[in-house]
């Protein structure tokens, strides 16, 4: 049987989820040829589902040749990165694409870290995603470890009641790091244009947010409360917590917040800056 491969593209997005709602419009704006996959083939995407236990080449034959391949879904543990790259290589001979894997800054959330953490800091090497990311890096891929994602339907104002539903829980909340989907898209494109094989990058909007500041400013009104007075008990809780902990003003100091991410190196290396900083 003759298998007809789709037309080659510059950019292939494996997993057209939330990130793609920002990345695909940017690729279109820059007139960069692209294709994307989804598990259902919706919205003009290619139907594709990664199965780490399958050696069937058919799903990979349906994928176009691409110069850059972005993997948005998590690969886990030893072997999965190698498996995906191997099957794609078997169906796209003489092609050596740039692989970019999206990961999470959660791998740096381990004990005995210094106050300031950057991409060179120690991380949890036993984390299943970190293991797969390291395997990809060993094969020449690059990893973008992303802070909390926001934009579109992901609105941080909606999280206050869920993550800090009581004064006690709010009192234990320290730092928060975020990055907007538009800046994720710009970062992915920048990395693809000046590819750094084997590197792991940390991506935030270069702010360290204070949960208390957010809670007193937003209250529990969620995104529907934007531009209105803060509602709910959170502002009062913050006032009480400030008195109990002798906090004279917000935001609290970096030392009080703890776990501060320094992501300057990415923005400096690629000569760009966040355009949607400050939530």
JSON list of C-alpha atoms in Angstrom, two decimals, residues 1-207:
[
{"chain": "A", "resi": 1, "resn": "UNK", "atom": "CA", "xyz": [0.00, 0.00, 0.00]},
{"chain": "A", "resi": 2, "resn": "UNK", "atom": "CA", "xyz": [1.31, 3.44, -0.92]},
{"chain": "A", "resi": 3, "resn": "UNK", "atom": "CA", "xyz": [1.20, 5.92, 1.95]},
{"chain": "A", "resi": 4, "resn": "UNK", "atom": "CA", "xyz": [0.95, 9.54, 0.89]},
{"chain": "A", "resi": 5, "resn": "UNK", "atom": "CA", "xyz": [2.67, 11.80, 3.40]},
{"chain": "A", "resi": 6, "resn": "UNK", "atom": "CA", "xyz": [1.20, 15.24, 4.10]},
{"chain": "A", "resi": 7, "resn": "UNK", "atom": "CA", "xyz": [2.99, 18.34, 2.86]},
{"chain": "A", "resi": 8, "resn": "UNK", "atom": "CA", "xyz": [6.06, 19.37, 4.86]},
{"chain": "A", "resi": 9, "resn": "UNK", "atom": "CA", "xyz": [5.73, 22.22, 7.35]},
{"chain": "A", "resi": 10, "resn": "UNK", "atom": "CA", "xyz": [8.11, 24.36, 9.34]},
{"chain": "A", "resi": 11, "resn": "UNK", "atom": "CA", "xyz": [6.34, 23.74, 12.66]},
{"chain": "A", "resi": 12, "resn": "UNK", "atom": "CA", "xyz": [4.47, 20.71, 13.98]},
{"chain": "A", "resi": 13, "resn": "UNK", "atom": "CA", "xyz": [2.56, 20.97, 17.26]},
{"chain": "A", "resi": 14, "resn": "UNK", "atom": "CA", "xyz": [1.96, 17.59, 18.88]},
{"chain": "A", "resi": 15, "resn": "UNK", "atom": "CA", "xyz": [-1.09, 18.22, 21.03]},
{"chain": "A", "resi": 16, "resn": "UNK", "atom": "CA", "xyz": [-3.26, 21.18, 20.02]},
{"chain": "A", "resi": 17, "resn": "UNK", "atom": "CA", "xyz": [-4.41, 22.16, 23.49]},
{"chain": "A", "resi": 18, "resn": "UNK", "atom": "CA", "xyz": [-4.41, 25.43, 25.42]},
{"chain": "A", "resi": 19, "resn": "UNK", "atom": "CA", "xyz": [-0.92, 26.48, 24.27]},
{"chain": "A", "resi": 20, "resn": "UNK", "atom": "CA", "xyz": [-1.87, 26.12, 20.63]},
{"chain": "A", "resi": 21, "resn": "UNK", "atom": "CA", "xyz": [-4.62, 28.73, 20.98]},
{"chain": "A", "resi": 22, "resn": "UNK", "atom": "CA", "xyz": [-1.81, 31.27, 21.33]},
{"chain": "A", "resi": 23, "resn": "UNK", "atom": "CA", "xyz": [0.91, 29.63, 19.25]},
{"chain": "A", "resi": 24, "resn": "UNK", "atom": "CA", "xyz": [-1.04, 28.83, 16.08]},
{"chain": "A", "resi": 25, "resn": "UNK", "atom": "CA", "xyz": [-2.28, 32.43, 15.61]},
{"chain": "A", "resi": 26, "resn": "UNK", "atom": "CA", "xyz": [1.32, 33.63, 16.08]},
{"chain": "A", "resi": 27, "resn": "UNK", "atom": "CA", "xyz": [2.64, 31.17, 13.50]},
{"chain": "A", "resi": 28, "resn": "UNK", "atom": "CA", "xyz": [-0.08, 32.26, 11.09]},
{"chain": "A", "resi": 29, "resn": "UNK", "atom": "CA", "xyz": [0.75, 35.92, 11.71]},
{"chain": "A", "resi": 30, "resn": "UNK", "atom": "CA", "xyz": [4.43, 35.22, 10.97]},
{"chain": "A", "resi": 31, "resn": "UNK", "atom": "CA", "xyz": [3.43, 33.20, 7.89]},
{"chain": "A", "resi": 32, "resn": "UNK", "atom": "CA", "xyz": [5.18, 30.11, 9.23]},
{"chain": "A", "resi": 33, "resn": "UNK", "atom": "CA", "xyz": [3.77, 26.90, 7.78]},
{"chain": "A", "resi": 34, "resn": "UNK", "atom": "CA", "xyz": [2.45, 24.64, 10.51]},
{"chain": "A", "resi": 35, "resn": "UNK", "atom": "CA", "xyz": [0.30, 21.68, 11.42]},
{"chain": "A", "resi": 36, "resn": "UNK", "atom": "CA", "xyz": [-1.08, 20.41, 14.71]},
{"chain": "A", "resi": 37, "resn": "UNK", "atom": "CA", "xyz": [-2.46, 17.19, 16.12]},
{"chain": "A", "resi": 38, "resn": "UNK", "atom": "CA", "xyz": [-5.22, 16.27, 18.51]},
{"chain": "A", "resi": 39, "resn": "UNK", "atom": "CA", "xyz": [-6.56, 12.99, 19.79]},
{"chain": "A", "resi": 40, "resn": "UNK", "atom": "CA", "xyz": [-9.83, 13.48, 17.85]},
{"chain": "A", "resi": 41, "resn": "UNK", "atom": "CA", "xyz": [-8.69, 15.30, 14.72]},
{"chain": "A", "resi": 42, "resn": "UNK", "atom": "CA", "xyz": [-10.90, 18.30, 15.56]},
{"chain": "A", "resi": 43, "resn": "UNK", "atom": "CA", "xyz": [-10.60, 21.76, 14.02]},
{"chain": "A", "resi": 44, "resn": "UNK", "atom": "CA", "xyz": [-8.47, 20.74, 11.03]},
{"chain": "A", "resi": 45, "resn": "UNK", "atom": "CA", "xyz": [-5.89, 18.97, 13.19]},
{"chain": "A", "resi": 46, "resn": "UNK", "atom": "CA", "xyz": [-4.30, 15.61, 12.44]},
{"chain": "A", "resi": 47, "resn": "UNK", "atom": "CA", "xyz": [-5.65, 12.77, 14.54]},
{"chain": "A", "resi": 48, "resn": "UNK", "atom": "CA", "xyz": [-2.78, 11.44, 16.61]},
{"chain": "A", "resi": 49, "resn": "UNK", "atom": "CA", "xyz": [-2.44, 9.86, 20.03]},
{"chain": "A", "resi": 50, "resn": "UNK", "atom": "CA", "xyz": [0.91, 8.93, 21.51]},
{"chain": "A", "resi": 51, "resn": "UNK", "atom": "CA", "xyz": [0.91, 5.35, 22.76]},
{"chain": "A", "resi": 52, "resn": "UNK", "atom": "CA", "xyz": [4.17, 4.46, 24.50]},
{"chain": "A", "resi": 53, "resn": "UNK", "atom": "CA", "xyz": [3.38, 0.75, 24.22]},
{"chain": "A", "resi": 54, "resn": "UNK", "atom": "CA", "xyz": [2.74, 0.69, 20.47]},
{"chain": "A", "resi": 55, "resn": "UNK", "atom": "CA", "xyz": [5.26, 0.32, 17.65]},
{"chain": "A", "resi": 56, "resn": "UNK", "atom": "CA", "xyz": [2.65, 0.92, 14.93]},
{"chain": "A", "resi": 57, "resn": "UNK", "atom": "CA", "xyz": [4.15, 3.32, 12.39]},
{"chain": "A", "resi": 58, "resn": "UNK", "atom": "CA", "xyz": [0.84, 4.34, 10.81]},
{"chain": "A", "resi": 59, "resn": "UNK", "atom": "CA", "xyz": [0.09, 7.25, 13.19]},
{"chain": "A", "resi": 60, "resn": "UNK", "atom": "CA", "xyz": [3.55, 8.68, 12.51]},
{"chain": "A", "resi": 61, "resn": "UNK", "atom": "CA", "xyz": [3.25, 8.27, 8.76]},
{"chain": "A", "resi": 62, "resn": "UNK", "atom": "CA", "xyz": [0.24, 10.60, 8.93]},
{"chain": "A", "resi": 63, "resn": "UNK", "atom": "CA", "xyz": [2.42, 13.34, 10.40]},
{"chain": "A", "resi": 64, "resn": "UNK", "atom": "CA", "xyz": [4.14, 15.84, 8.10]},
{"chain": "A", "resi": 65, "resn": "UNK", "atom": "CA", "xyz": [7.86, 16.39, 7.92]},
{"chain": "A", "resi": 66, "resn": "UNK", "atom": "CA", "xyz": [8.72, 19.37, 10.10]},
{"chain": "A", "resi": 67, "resn": "UNK", "atom": "CA", "xyz": [11.75, 21.44, 10.99]},
{"chain": "A", "resi": 68, "resn": "UNK", "atom": "CA", "xyz": [10.56, 22.02, 14.57]},
{"chain": "A", "resi": 69, "resn": "UNK", "atom": "CA", "xyz": [8.34, 19.69, 16.59]},
{"chain": "A", "resi": 70, "resn": "UNK", "atom": "CA", "xyz": [6.74, 20.97, 19.78]},
{"chain": "A", "resi": 71, "resn": "UNK", "atom": "CA", "xyz": [5.56, 18.33, 22.25]},
{"chain": "A", "resi": 72, "resn": "UNK", "atom": "CA", "xyz": [2.92, 19.86, 24.49]},
{"chain": "A", "resi": 73, "resn": "UNK", "atom": "CA", "xyz": [1.73, 16.74, 26.32]},
{"chain": "A", "resi": 74, "resn": "UNK", "atom": "CA", "xyz": [3.82, 15.24, 29.13]},
{"chain": "A", "resi": 75, "resn": "UNK", "atom": "CA", "xyz": [6.15, 12.36, 28.40]},
{"chain": "A", "resi": 76, "resn": "UNK", "atom": "CA", "xyz": [6.95, 10.32, 31.48]},
{"chain": "A", "resi": 77, "resn": "UNK", "atom": "CA", "xyz": [9.80, 8.18, 32.77]},
{"chain": "A", "resi": 78, "resn": "UNK", "atom": "CA", "xyz": [12.59, 6.50, 30.85]},
{"chain": "A", "resi": 79, "resn": "UNK", "atom": "CA", "xyz": [11.94, 5.43, 27.29]},
{"chain": "A", "resi": 80, "resn": "UNK", "atom": "CA", "xyz": [8.96, 7.52, 26.18]},
{"chain": "A", "resi": 81, "resn": "UNK", "atom": "CA", "xyz": [10.96, 10.36, 24.60]},
{"chain": "A", "resi": 82, "resn": "UNK", "atom": "CA", "xyz": [13.19, 7.88, 22.81]},
{"chain": "A", "resi": 83, "resn": "UNK", "atom": "CA", "xyz": [10.15, 5.92, 21.64]},
{"chain": "A", "resi": 84, "resn": "UNK", "atom": "CA", "xyz": [8.40, 8.93, 20.13]},
{"chain": "A", "resi": 85, "resn": "UNK", "atom": "CA", "xyz": [11.51, 10.24, 18.40]},
{"chain": "A", "resi": 86, "resn": "UNK", "atom": "CA", "xyz": [12.40, 6.80, 17.09]},
{"chain": "A", "resi": 87, "resn": "UNK", "atom": "CA", "xyz": [9.01, 6.16, 15.47]},
{"chain": "A", "resi": 88, "resn": "UNK", "atom": "CA", "xyz": [8.94, 9.61, 13.91]},
{"chain": "A", "resi": 89, "resn": "UNK", "atom": "CA", "xyz": [12.48, 9.09, 12.56]},
{"chain": "A", "resi": 90, "resn": "UNK", "atom": "CA", "xyz": [11.55, 5.72, 11.07]},
{"chain": "A", "resi": 91, "resn": "UNK", "atom": "CA", "xyz": [8.74, 7.35, 9.08]},
{"chain": "A", "resi": 92, "resn": "UNK", "atom": "CA", "xyz": [10.64, 10.51, 8.12]},
{"chain": "A", "resi": 93, "resn": "UNK", "atom": "CA", "xyz": [14.03, 9.39, 6.88]},
{"chain": "A", "resi": 94, "resn": "UNK", "atom": "CA", "xyz": [16.94, 11.83, 6.53]},
{"chain": "A", "resi": 95, "resn": "UNK", "atom": "CA", "xyz": [15.10, 14.39, 8.68]},
{"chain": "A", "resi": 96, "resn": "UNK", "atom": "CA", "xyz": [16.51, 15.75, 11.94]},
{"chain": "A", "resi": 97, "resn": "UNK", "atom": "CA", "xyz": [13.92, 18.10, 13.43]},
{"chain": "A", "resi": 98, "resn": "UNK", "atom": "CA", "xyz": [14.36, 20.31, 16.46]},
{"chain": "A", "resi": 99, "resn": "UNK", "atom": "CA", "xyz": [12.34, 18.92, 19.36]},
{"chain": "A", "resi": 100, "resn": "UNK", "atom": "CA", "xyz": [10.94, 21.20, 22.07]},
{"chain": "A", "resi": 101, "resn": "UNK", "atom": "CA", "xyz": [9.18, 19.72, 25.09]},
{"chain": "A", "resi": 102, "resn": "UNK", "atom": "CA", "xyz": [6.94, 21.81, 27.35]},
{"chain": "A", "resi": 103, "resn": "UNK", "atom": "CA", "xyz": [7.40, 21.03, 31.02]},
{"chain": "A", "resi": 104, "resn": "UNK", "atom": "CA", "xyz": [6.66, 22.52, 34.42]},
{"chain": "A", "resi": 105, "resn": "UNK", "atom": "CA", "xyz": [8.68, 24.53, 36.92]},
{"chain": "A", "resi": 106, "resn": "UNK", "atom": "CA", "xyz": [7.29, 22.12, 39.51]},
{"chain": "A", "resi": 107, "resn": "UNK", "atom": "CA", "xyz": [10.43, 20.00, 39.13]},
{"chain": "A", "resi": 108, "resn": "UNK", "atom": "CA", "xyz": [12.30, 22.65, 41.17]},
{"chain": "A", "resi": 109, "resn": "UNK", "atom": "CA", "xyz": [9.91, 22.36, 44.13]},
{"chain": "A", "resi": 110, "resn": "UNK", "atom": "CA", "xyz": [12.13, 20.26, 46.34]},
{"chain": "A", "resi": 111, "resn": "UNK", "atom": "CA", "xyz": [13.55, 20.66, 49.83]},
{"chain": "A", "resi": 112, "resn": "UNK", "atom": "CA", "xyz": [16.74, 22.53, 50.70]},
{"chain": "A", "resi": 113, "resn": "UNK", "atom": "CA", "xyz": [16.56, 24.94, 47.80]},
{"chain": "A", "resi": 114, "resn": "UNK", "atom": "CA", "xyz": [18.08, 28.42, 48.11]},
{"chain": "A", "resi": 115, "resn": "UNK", "atom": "CA", "xyz": [15.77, 31.43, 48.10]},
{"chain": "A", "resi": 116, "resn": "UNK", "atom": "CA", "xyz": [16.44, 32.19, 44.44]},
{"chain": "A", "resi": 117, "resn": "UNK", "atom": "CA", "xyz": [16.09, 29.33, 41.96]},
{"chain": "A", "resi": 118, "resn": "UNK", "atom": "CA", "xyz": [17.08, 29.44, 38.30]},
{"chain": "A", "resi": 119, "resn": "UNK", "atom": "CA", "xyz": [17.36, 26.93, 35.48]},
{"chain": "A", "resi": 120, "resn": "UNK", "atom": "CA", "xyz": [20.72, 25.70, 36.77]},
{"chain": "A", "resi": 121, "resn": "UNK", "atom": "CA", "xyz": [19.40, 24.90, 40.24]},
{"chain": "A", "resi": 122, "resn": "UNK", "atom": "CA", "xyz": [19.00, 21.31, 41.39]},
{"chain": "A", "resi": 123, "resn": "UNK", "atom": "CA", "xyz": [15.67, 19.69, 40.54]},
{"chain": "A", "resi": 124, "resn": "UNK", "atom": "CA", "xyz": [13.80, 16.49, 41.23]},
{"chain": "A", "resi": 125, "resn": "UNK", "atom": "CA", "xyz": [15.53, 14.01, 38.96]},
{"chain": "A", "resi": 126, "resn": "UNK", "atom": "CA", "xyz": [13.17, 11.27, 40.10]},
{"chain": "A", "resi": 127, "resn": "UNK", "atom": "CA", "xyz": [10.14, 13.16, 38.79]},
{"chain": "A", "resi": 128, "resn": "UNK", "atom": "CA", "xyz": [8.64, 11.14, 35.92]},
{"chain": "A", "resi": 129, "resn": "UNK", "atom": "CA", "xyz": [8.38, 14.15, 33.62]},
{"chain": "A", "resi": 130, "resn": "UNK", "atom": "CA", "xyz": [11.89, 15.34, 34.44]},
{"chain": "A", "resi": 131, "resn": "UNK", "atom": "CA", "xyz": [13.26, 11.89, 33.58]},
{"chain": "A", "resi": 132, "resn": "UNK", "atom": "CA", "xyz": [11.60, 11.99, 30.15]},
{"chain": "A", "resi": 133, "resn": "UNK", "atom": "CA", "xyz": [12.76, 15.58, 29.63]},
{"chain": "A", "resi": 134, "resn": "UNK", "atom": "CA", "xyz": [16.35, 14.64, 30.44]},
{"chain": "A", "resi": 135, "resn": "UNK", "atom": "CA", "xyz": [16.12, 11.77, 27.97]},
{"chain": "A", "resi": 136, "resn": "UNK", "atom": "CA", "xyz": [14.92, 14.17, 25.28]},
{"chain": "A", "resi": 137, "resn": "UNK", "atom": "CA", "xyz": [17.74, 16.58, 26.09]},
{"chain": "A", "resi": 138, "resn": "UNK", "atom": "CA", "xyz": [20.28, 13.78, 25.75]},
{"chain": "A", "resi": 139, "resn": "UNK", "atom": "CA", "xyz": [18.90, 13.22, 22.24]},
{"chain": "A", "resi": 140, "resn": "UNK", "atom": "CA", "xyz": [19.38, 16.88, 21.31]},
{"chain": "A", "resi": 141, "resn": "UNK", "atom": "CA", "xyz": [15.98, 18.26, 22.27]},
{"chain": "A", "resi": 142, "resn": "UNK", "atom": "CA", "xyz": [15.29, 21.33, 24.38]},
{"chain": "A", "resi": 143, "resn": "UNK", "atom": "CA", "xyz": [12.88, 21.79, 27.28]},
{"chain": "A", "resi": 144, "resn": "UNK", "atom": "CA", "xyz": [10.82, 24.82, 28.31]},
{"chain": "A", "resi": 145, "resn": "UNK", "atom": "CA", "xyz": [9.71, 24.48, 31.93]},
{"chain": "A", "resi": 146, "resn": "UNK", "atom": "CA", "xyz": [6.73, 26.78, 32.34]},
{"chain": "A", "resi": 147, "resn": "UNK", "atom": "CA", "xyz": [5.43, 28.55, 35.43]},
{"chain": "A", "resi": 148, "resn": "UNK", "atom": "CA", "xyz": [1.69, 28.74, 36.11]},
{"chain": "A", "resi": 149, "resn": "UNK", "atom": "CA", "xyz": [-0.19, 29.30, 32.88]},
{"chain": "A", "resi": 150, "resn": "UNK", "atom": "CA", "xyz": [-2.82, 31.95, 32.39]},
{"chain": "A", "resi": 151, "resn": "UNK", "atom": "CA", "xyz": [-4.72, 33.59, 29.56]},
{"chain": "A", "resi": 152, "resn": "UNK", "atom": "CA", "xyz": [-7.99, 32.91, 27.76]},
{"chain": "A", "resi": 153, "resn": "UNK", "atom": "CA", "xyz": [-10.19, 30.77, 30.05]},
{"chain": "A", "resi": 154, "resn": "UNK", "atom": "CA", "xyz": [-7.35, 30.38, 32.57]},
{"chain": "A", "resi": 155, "resn": "UNK", "atom": "CA", "xyz": [-7.86, 33.38, 34.86]},
{"chain": "A", "resi": 156, "resn": "UNK", "atom": "CA", "xyz": [-5.92, 33.54, 38.15]},
{"chain": "A", "resi": 157, "resn": "UNK", "atom": "CA", "xyz": [-8.72, 35.56, 39.77]},
{"chain": "A", "resi": 158, "resn": "UNK", "atom": "CA", "xyz": [-10.82, 32.41, 39.65]},
{"chain": "A", "resi": 159, "resn": "UNK", "atom": "CA", "xyz": [-8.28, 30.44, 41.68]},
{"chain": "A", "resi": 160, "resn": "UNK", "atom": "CA", "xyz": [-8.30, 32.38, 44.96]},
{"chain": "A", "resi": 161, "resn": "UNK", "atom": "CA", "xyz": [-11.27, 30.63, 46.54]},
{"chain": "A", "resi": 162, "resn": "UNK", "atom": "CA", "xyz": [-10.12, 27.22, 45.33]},
{"chain": "A", "resi": 163, "resn": "UNK", "atom": "CA", "xyz": [-6.49, 27.34, 46.49]},
{"chain": "A", "resi": 164, "resn": "UNK", "atom": "CA", "xyz": [-7.04, 29.45, 49.62]},
{"chain": "A", "resi": 165, "resn": "UNK", "atom": "CA", "xyz": [-10.46, 28.50, 50.91]},
{"chain": "A", "resi": 166, "resn": "UNK", "atom": "CA", "xyz": [-9.67, 29.31, 54.53]},
{"chain": "A", "resi": 167, "resn": "UNK", "atom": "CA", "xyz": [-7.60, 31.83, 56.46]},
{"chain": "A", "resi": 168, "resn": "UNK", "atom": "CA", "xyz": [-5.33, 29.04, 57.66]},
{"chain": "A", "resi": 169, "resn": "UNK", "atom": "CA", "xyz": [-4.58, 27.89, 54.12]},
{"chain": "A", "resi": 170, "resn": "UNK", "atom": "CA", "xyz": [-4.10, 31.45, 52.88]},
{"chain": "A", "resi": 171, "resn": "UNK", "atom": "CA", "xyz": [-1.68, 32.10, 55.75]},
{"chain": "A", "resi": 172, "resn": "UNK", "atom": "CA", "xyz": [0.62, 29.37, 54.40]},
{"chain": "A", "resi": 173, "resn": "UNK", "atom": "CA", "xyz": [0.59, 30.71, 50.85]},
{"chain": "A", "resi": 174, "resn": "UNK", "atom": "CA", "xyz": [3.77, 32.41, 49.73]},
{"chain": "A", "resi": 175, "resn": "UNK", "atom": "CA", "xyz": [5.01, 32.99, 46.21]},
{"chain": "A", "resi": 176, "resn": "UNK", "atom": "CA", "xyz": [3.32, 32.43, 42.88]},
{"chain": "A", "resi": 177, "resn": "UNK", "atom": "CA", "xyz": [4.94, 32.44, 39.44]},
{"chain": "A", "resi": 178, "resn": "UNK", "atom": "CA", "xyz": [3.01, 32.84, 36.21]},
{"chain": "A", "resi": 179, "resn": "UNK", "atom": "CA", "xyz": [3.41, 33.21, 32.45]},
{"chain": "A", "resi": 180, "resn": "UNK", "atom": "CA", "xyz": [0.78, 34.21, 29.89]},
{"chain": "A", "resi": 181, "resn": "UNK", "atom": "CA", "xyz": [-0.01, 31.99, 26.92]},
{"chain": "A", "resi": 182, "resn": "UNK", "atom": "CA", "xyz": [1.00, 34.74, 24.53]},
{"chain": "A", "resi": 183, "resn": "UNK", "atom": "CA", "xyz": [4.46, 34.85, 26.08]},
{"chain": "A", "resi": 184, "resn": "UNK", "atom": "CA", "xyz": [4.69, 31.06, 25.99]},
{"chain": "A", "resi": 185, "resn": "UNK", "atom": "CA", "xyz": [4.01, 31.19, 22.26]},
{"chain": "A", "resi": 186, "resn": "UNK", "atom": "CA", "xyz": [6.62, 33.91, 21.75]},
{"chain": "A", "resi": 187, "resn": "UNK", "atom": "CA", "xyz": [9.14, 31.93, 23.79]},
{"chain": "A", "resi": 188, "resn": "UNK", "atom": "CA", "xyz": [8.54, 28.75, 21.78]},
{"chain": "A", "resi": 189, "resn": "UNK", "atom": "CA", "xyz": [9.03, 30.63, 18.53]},
{"chain": "A", "resi": 190, "resn": "UNK", "atom": "CA", "xyz": [12.18, 32.36, 19.81]},
{"chain": "A", "resi": 191, "resn": "UNK", "atom": "CA", "xyz": [13.65, 29.01, 20.89]},
{"chain": "A", "resi": 192, "resn": "UNK", "atom": "CA", "xyz": [12.84, 27.45, 17.52]},
{"chain": "A", "resi": 193, "resn": "UNK", "atom": "CA", "xyz": [14.62, 30.28, 15.70]},
{"chain": "A", "resi": 194, "resn": "UNK", "atom": "CA", "xyz": [17.76, 30.09, 17.85]},
{"chain": "A", "resi": 195, "resn": "UNK", "atom": "CA", "xyz": [17.64, 26.49, 18.91]},
{"chain": "A", "resi": 196, "resn": "UNK", "atom": "CA", "xyz": [19.72, 25.35, 21.90]},
{"chain": "A", "resi": 197, "resn": "UNK", "atom": "CA", "xyz": [20.03, 21.56, 21.82]},
{"chain": "A", "resi": 198, "resn": "UNK", "atom": "CA", "xyz": [20.19, 19.83, 25.17]},
{"chain": "A", "resi": 199, "resn": "UNK", "atom": "CA", "xyz": [19.19, 22.89, 27.19]},
{"chain": "A", "resi": 200, "resn": "UNK", "atom": "CA", "xyz": [16.53, 23.22, 29.87]},
{"chain": "A", "resi": 201, "resn": "UNK", "atom": "CA", "xyz": [14.97, 26.68, 30.22]},
{"chain": "A", "resi": 202, "resn": "UNK", "atom": "CA", "xyz": [12.83, 28.18, 32.97]},
{"chain": "A", "resi": 203, "resn": "UNK", "atom": "CA", "xyz": [10.02, 30.50, 31.84]},
{"chain": "A", "resi": 204, "resn": "UNK", "atom": "CA", "xyz": [8.10, 32.97, 34.00]},
{"chain": "A", "resi": 205, "resn": "UNK", "atom": "CA", "xyz": [6.95, 36.54, 33.37]},
{"chain": "A", "resi": 206, "resn": "UNK", "atom": "CA", "xyz": [9.80, 37.66, 35.69]},
{"chain": "A", "resi": 207, "resn": "UNK", "atom": "CA", "xyz": [7.41, 38.55, 38.51]}
]
